[in-house]
Amino acid sequence: MSLIELSGIERTFLLGDSEVHALRSINLSITPGEYVAVMGPSGSGKSTLLNLLGLLDRPDAGTYHLEDRDVTTLTPDEQARVRSERIGFVFQSFHLVPRLTAAANVELPLMLAGIVPAERTKRVSQALKDYGLTDRAHHRPEQLSGGQRQRVAIARATVMHPAVILADEPTGNLDRATGEDVVTLLEGLNAQGVTLIVVTHDQTLGARARRQLVMEDGAIARDSGKG
Amino acid sequence: MRLSDSLRYARDAASGTPLRTGLLMLSMAIGVAAVVVLTALGDGARRYVVGEFSAIGSNLVIVLPGRSETRGFNPANLITSTPRDLTVEDAAALLRIPGVEKVTPIVIGTTEINAGGKLRESMLVGTNADFIKVRHLKLALGRFLTRDDLGHGSAEVVLGALIREELFGTENPLGKTVRIGGRRLRVVGVLTEGGQGMGMTTDELLIIPVATAQAMFNTNTLFRILIEAHSREQIGDVKARVLKLITQRHEGEEDVTVITQDAVLQTFDKILSVLTLGVAGIAAVSLAVAGILVMNVMLVSVTQRTAEIGLLKALGATAATIRNTFLLEAGLLSLLGAFAGIALGHLGAAILRHFYPAFPAYPPNWAVLAGLGTALAAGLIFGVMPARRAARLDAVQALSRR
Ligand SMILES: Nc1ncnc2c1ncn2[C@@H]1O[C@H](COP(=O)(O)OP(=O)(O)O)[C@@H](O)[C@H]1O
Ligand SMILES: [Mg+2]
């Protein structure tokens, strides 16, 4: 059984008069618990692929099965629910809400899902504890270091217990040492069974994944998982 | 998302940009305050006029000579068309009508008063002893006119406060003789200052017995007859009976007009209520303007929070959730602004009352509620467009915005 099953995915963007083929005939299968690094030069379609996997974007052609369910045909609200319950995002620029405290940022997905406040408080303090952020709970993002911000973002991505974590260059805004800490954290999650898909153009970080996808010009040029 | 969470989220978002939020609330507050103050003015004017009219006296029925043209066709008018004058006898006859409490005939004219060499022109009222009660006047000194049922017309006068001051200064005028219209009259009383009603002040009035006044002006007609009914309920009946009796006495010709204070009051009440409503409407336009500002402020907010909207979508927010969050923010700010405006408006009305104590500038409750409702409606209606724009944002593009 596979967690993610893409077949014949196409995605083109119109840029003025010219068409940009961001994804071309992508076929991809990822099983639960996998650790996949997506690599390739800038503009090769890595982010487009990740957005598609996260249901933030729709393909122009092809089908996408998530947990054996065709999610390309879902309504926007059904897709929102899938994002809420099954997918966690980690972004290069953290995307924390600046006016909210670390705890409130972590609480956001729980709040959007309509979970009762008592349960939320419990899960938020557990998540903050897991990522060593308990004493930073009431700090706002601007009062946190880059590494701490990304840890808040990871806590937020995992607080709903998703099946898959999609991270687009999560270390892109961090120095090497902090970046390694963050990757170690993500790998720890993967060790607990969460499927991890990381976009990176850092060769060493990419090499740590069990499976590497290399994209070139919108297509998968190499997939170590296929042998 | 739960409503309480949406509210909290909207509140935090609004307080995150204090300047923008403050301006929005200020515009709403000014609009609502305008509604409150202007309706306080309008309604104050209504109360003031109604109060003035009530000050003339209560349960009044007024008889005027001459037929009001609004009363339809009367065949008697074809035969004799000269209206008969109102007489003292007419007035005396009215006293026998059931439901009538007091009757005061009134003669009016201008004359000169001369006391100790000081000369002054003045308004003169000839009437009877009941005038002071019917018109709710008060005496500062002495007594009012004596009863004169036989109509001899004694030589006495009651002075208005200002006349007394100008002619006698601090001297006691009681018992002094003054010359009015060539006659010598004795001062028996002085009215208190500030008597109002019928569009004139009693401060510059001379009051003498009706018979004396008629002799002075060489007439036997009356200017008005004031009738006080027993009770408010009887006003209508009294009016009909008065008209019937006078018509009888005037050989079947309906040549007088009988008006009730109630009717006059109601007319003024109606006119000024409509005026207040109109003023409120104009003030409400400023709320629509505030609504447009809400739209602009919220559009700026959507633009500045694009990345946040993208994030919320990535975290599983539906389009409806995002729309409601922004709509709630617009509504919340409008409502808070409206409450501030009500407070501001009440303050403005209080300041008005402080500087013009005679003017009852209280905002009516309906206006306060309407101001609140209009502000909320404007905020929500003009908040819809920005909220929908936020909900429609493309998640990927929103997230790529910094
Ligand atoms: N919204 C868009 N409109 C037009 N072109 C786009 C858009 N998004 C991505 N592209 C194009 O698609 C290609 C792949 O982009 P992307 O997936 O962001 O690459 P990567 O993440 O590998 O750097 C690029 O050529 C990019 O310019
Ligand atoms: Mg990219």
XYZ file of C-alpha atoms in Angstrom, chain B residues 3-377:
375
model
C -16.977 31.443 17.268
C -15.115 32.375 20.447
C -11.820 31.579 18.710
C -12.827 33.574 15.637
C -13.654 36.524 17.860
C -10.376 36.301 19.708
C -8.440 35.918 16.476
C -10.210 38.966 14.973
C -9.570 40.961 18.118
C -5.846 40.097 18.110
C -5.574 40.908 14.428
C -7.233 44.277 14.978
C -5.114 45.209 17.975
C -2.029 44.205 16.015
C -2.429 47.345 13.879
C -3.510 49.997 16.375
C -3.330 52.997 14.062
C -5.469 51.465 11.325
C -7.901 50.039 13.835
C -8.055 53.347 15.685
C -8.823 55.310 12.531
C -11.538 52.897 11.521
C -13.152 53.039 14.927
C -12.850 56.813 14.977
C -14.692 57.179 11.687
C -17.474 54.937 12.964
C -17.516 56.772 16.269
C -17.849 60.152 14.576
C -20.703 58.878 12.426
C -22.596 57.452 15.371
C -21.831 60.491 17.521
C -23.257 62.682 14.750
C -26.465 60.642 14.777
C -26.691 60.881 18.552
C -25.957 64.609 18.826
C -28.109 65.666 15.883
C -31.095 63.654 17.055
C -30.554 65.044 20.542
C -30.804 68.493 18.967
C -33.881 67.582 16.933
C -35.654 65.841 19.750
C -34.563 68.600 22.114
C -36.226 71.124 19.828
C -39.381 69.010 19.880
C -39.373 68.746 23.653
C -38.640 72.447 23.966
C -41.571 73.483 21.775
C -43.907 70.975 23.388
C -42.787 72.258 26.781
C -43.370 75.858 25.740
C -46.878 75.025 24.644
C -47.644 73.124 27.803
C -46.506 76.187 29.712
C -49.432 78.163 28.294
C -51.678 76.098 30.492
C -53.142 72.656 30.631
C -56.308 71.279 29.046
C -56.753 74.476 27.092
C -59.461 75.131 24.523
C -59.046 78.404 22.651
C -61.826 80.310 20.861
C -60.826 82.696 18.057
C -63.186 84.964 16.156
C -63.559 84.186 12.468
C -64.180 80.898 10.784
C -61.314 78.685 9.848
C -61.676 77.903 6.135
C -60.804 74.288 6.670
C -64.105 73.510 8.272
C -66.180 72.987 5.168
C -69.242 74.631 3.731
C -71.959 76.085 5.883
C -75.156 77.328 4.168
C -75.622 79.912 6.920
C -72.637 81.749 5.517
C -74.509 82.403 2.320
C -77.008 84.598 4.103
C -74.786 86.591 6.412
C -71.106 86.649 5.797
C -69.868 89.199 8.325
C -68.548 87.242 11.288
C -69.881 88.273 14.635
C -67.412 89.359 17.236
C -66.731 87.442 20.382
C -68.147 89.184 23.400
C -67.840 89.065 27.165
C -71.347 87.644 27.199
C -70.201 84.774 24.971
C -67.475 84.095 27.485
C -69.875 84.186 30.420
C -72.211 81.778 28.641
C -69.390 79.290 28.094
C -68.958 78.948 31.844
C -72.250 77.044 32.007
C -71.058 74.281 29.667
C -70.449 70.976 31.429
C -66.761 70.077 31.585
C -65.629 73.701 31.566
C -63.574 74.643 34.594
C -62.534 78.218 33.908
C -63.136 80.803 31.205
C -60.976 83.857 30.612
C -61.785 86.492 28.014
C -58.820 88.253 26.489
C -58.457 91.706 24.976
C -55.093 92.733 23.630
C -53.637 96.054 22.647
C -50.584 98.262 22.873
C -50.586 101.324 25.047
C -48.403 103.687 27.010
C -47.760 103.528 30.704
C -46.598 106.551 32.666
C -45.363 106.400 36.227
C -43.568 109.224 38.031
C -42.644 110.889 34.765
C -41.265 107.712 33.184
C -43.023 106.765 29.968
C -42.984 103.404 28.249
C -44.823 101.649 25.480
C -46.205 98.274 26.433
C -48.456 95.374 25.540
C -51.695 95.327 27.505
C -53.926 92.347 28.273
C -57.452 92.792 29.532
C -58.726 89.673 31.227
C -60.266 88.327 34.415
C -59.143 86.879 37.737
C -58.825 83.332 36.396
C -56.153 84.297 33.854
C -53.349 83.690 36.321
C -54.479 80.099 36.925
C -55.322 79.255 33.337
C -51.954 80.543 32.129
C -49.996 79.133 35.088
C -48.435 82.492 35.963
C -46.993 83.431 39.336
C -46.960 86.622 41.346
C -43.815 88.136 42.808
C -45.658 90.843 44.724
C -49.200 91.680 45.790
C -52.255 90.015 44.336
C -53.840 89.386 40.946
C -56.984 91.035 39.564
C -60.100 90.775 41.725
C -63.208 88.941 40.633
C -65.410 91.230 38.627
C -68.520 89.204 37.876
C -70.613 92.292 37.214
C -68.108 93.645 34.725
C -67.612 97.074 36.272
C -63.933 97.123 35.504
C -62.000 98.299 38.544
C -58.966 100.547 38.093
C -56.187 98.122 38.933
C -53.178 96.752 37.088
C -50.720 93.874 37.468
C -47.240 94.626 36.081
C -44.777 92.401 34.271
C -41.404 92.048 36.004
C -39.476 94.146 33.492
C -42.050 96.987 33.450
C -41.892 97.181 37.203
C -38.117 97.289 37.146
C -37.968 99.999 34.518
C -40.612 102.213 36.086
C -40.024 101.661 39.774
C -36.531 100.200 40.077
C -36.182 98.752 43.562
C -39.078 100.811 44.899
C -42.216 98.988 46.038
C -44.825 99.658 43.337
C -47.795 98.241 45.264
C -50.499 100.856 45.841
C -48.842 103.324 43.478
C -50.902 104.970 40.785
C -49.857 104.779 37.139
C -51.384 106.306 34.033
C -52.263 103.841 31.319
C -53.952 105.004 28.139
C -55.095 108.162 29.850
C -56.570 106.398 32.872
C -55.299 106.248 36.403
C -54.848 102.707 37.656
C -53.533 101.339 40.916
C -50.755 98.735 40.914
C -51.967 95.708 42.850
C -49.420 93.046 41.876
C -46.237 92.164 39.992
C -45.649 88.951 38.024
C -42.558 86.809 38.521
C -39.809 87.056 35.984
C -39.570 84.631 33.088
C -43.242 83.860 32.445
C -43.446 82.314 28.974
C -45.892 81.061 26.436
C -47.836 81.953 23.308
C -44.642 83.245 21.818
C -44.177 86.116 24.231
C -42.783 86.819 27.615
C -45.029 88.172 30.356
C -42.181 90.353 31.645
C -43.287 93.281 29.478
C -47.027 92.849 30.003
C -49.660 94.982 31.726
C -52.702 93.067 32.936
C -55.937 94.911 33.704
C -59.596 93.879 34.054
C -61.271 93.104 30.740
C -64.000 95.711 31.180
C -61.406 98.399 31.865
C -59.461 97.389 28.779
C -62.562 97.407 26.588
C -63.453 100.886 27.801
C -59.888 102.029 27.211
C -59.856 100.738 23.638
C -63.494 101.681 23.136
C -64.516 98.216 21.970
C -66.734 95.397 23.142
C -65.083 92.584 21.253
C -62.612 89.981 22.498
C -59.353 88.847 20.983
C -59.594 85.300 22.351
C -61.421 83.255 24.922
C -59.319 80.742 26.830
C -61.184 77.831 28.337
C -59.749 75.314 30.735
C -61.460 71.925 30.611
C -61.937 69.791 33.728
C -59.663 67.081 32.410
C -57.713 66.057 29.373
C -60.349 63.492 28.403
C -63.058 66.143 28.243
C -61.184 68.434 25.864
C -62.821 66.944 22.778
C -66.362 67.185 24.202
C -65.806 70.685 25.499
C -64.548 71.788 22.117
C -67.697 70.483 20.396
C -70.023 72.019 22.972
C -68.252 75.384 22.834
C -68.586 75.488 19.084
C -72.272 74.515 19.306
C -73.087 77.108 21.949
C -71.293 79.977 20.210
C -72.914 79.060 16.901
C -76.295 79.124 18.661
C -75.560 82.496 20.201
C -74.467 83.826 16.819
C -77.781 82.920 15.220
C -76.681 79.648 13.750
C -73.580 80.978 12.078
C -70.401 79.117 12.719
C -68.162 82.147 12.762
C -65.558 81.203 15.313
C -62.670 78.810 15.347
C -62.110 76.525 18.297
C -58.692 74.989 18.628
C -57.336 72.791 21.322
C -53.878 72.997 22.676
C -53.639 69.248 22.133
C -54.087 69.598 18.390
C -51.490 72.352 18.154
C -49.123 70.336 20.256
C -49.588 67.235 18.165
C -48.906 69.147 14.988
C -45.668 70.557 16.325
C -44.787 67.190 17.770
C -45.268 65.573 14.379
C -43.371 68.208 12.421
C -40.396 68.129 14.750
C -40.355 64.329 14.937
C -40.138 64.159 11.158
C -37.406 66.783 11.266
C -35.457 64.737 13.792
C -35.845 61.658 11.636
C -34.560 63.573 8.626
C -31.574 64.845 10.546
C -30.859 61.305 11.756
C -30.978 60.113 8.163
C -28.477 62.719 7.074
C -26.195 61.771 9.953
C -26.528 58.122 8.954
C -24.982 59.004 5.594
C -21.764 59.685 7.466
C -21.984 56.070 8.609
C -22.089 54.913 5.011
C -18.952 56.968 4.429
C -17.418 55.274 7.449
C -18.452 51.965 5.853
C -16.421 52.799 2.765
C -13.484 53.491 5.029
C -14.033 50.085 6.642
C -13.785 48.552 3.186
C -10.518 50.328 2.453
C -8.996 49.549 5.803
C -9.939 45.891 5.479
C -8.570 45.718 1.931
C -5.250 47.073 3.182
C -5.423 44.529 5.967
C -5.980 41.701 3.487
C -3.029 42.876 1.410
C -0.737 43.141 4.405
C -1.821 39.805 5.772
C -1.650 37.886 2.508
C 1.066 35.532 3.754
C -0.941 34.892 6.906
C -4.015 34.038 4.831
C -1.922 31.611 2.774
C -0.638 30.036 5.975
C -4.152 29.630 7.380
C -5.136 27.849 4.171
C -2.113 25.559 4.421
C -3.089 24.789 8.007
C -6.528 23.659 6.887
C -8.687 26.779 7.065
C -11.624 26.713 4.668
C -12.560 29.708 2.543
C -15.568 30.270 4.822
C -13.361 30.376 7.914
C -11.130 33.026 6.402
C -14.085 35.045 5.143
C -15.766 34.963 8.544
C -12.583 35.986 10.317
C -12.279 39.147 8.267
C -15.989 39.868 8.373
C -15.975 39.460 12.122
C -13.070 41.853 12.399
C -14.928 44.495 10.374
C -18.081 43.966 12.419
C -16.259 44.012 15.725
C -14.417 47.233 14.960
C -17.580 48.893 13.683
C -19.449 47.895 16.795
C -16.718 49.090 19.139
C -16.479 52.315 17.169
C -20.243 52.681 17.439
C -20.140 52.240 21.218
C -17.405 54.855 21.437
C -19.576 57.070 19.241
C -22.561 56.662 21.540
C -20.420 57.708 24.478
C -19.071 60.627 22.450
C -22.573 61.619 21.374
C -23.901 61.531 24.926
C -20.971 63.673 25.968
C -21.752 66.141 23.174
C -25.410 66.264 24.202
C -24.382 66.815 27.820
C -22.136 69.698 26.776
C -25.033 71.207 24.817
C -27.252 70.920 27.872
C -24.551 72.478 29.997
C -24.345 75.592 27.839
C -28.068 75.783 27.026
C -29.750 74.492 30.172
C -33.232 75.417 28.907
C -32.793 73.166 25.888
C -33.501 69.481 26.658
C -30.944 67.951 24.249
C -31.362 64.272 25.112
C -30.787 61.752 22.300
C -33.848 59.534 21.818
C -33.321 55.813 22.418
C -34.445 54.835 18.944
C -31.719 57.040 17.465
C -29.029 55.475 19.634
C -30.145 51.989 18.598
C -30.462 52.987 14.951
C -26.963 54.471 15.020
C -25.601 51.275 16.492
C -27.454 49.105 13.972
C -26.462 51.232 10.996
C -22.811 51.206 12.034
C -22.822 47.419 12.383
C -24.660 46.975 9.090
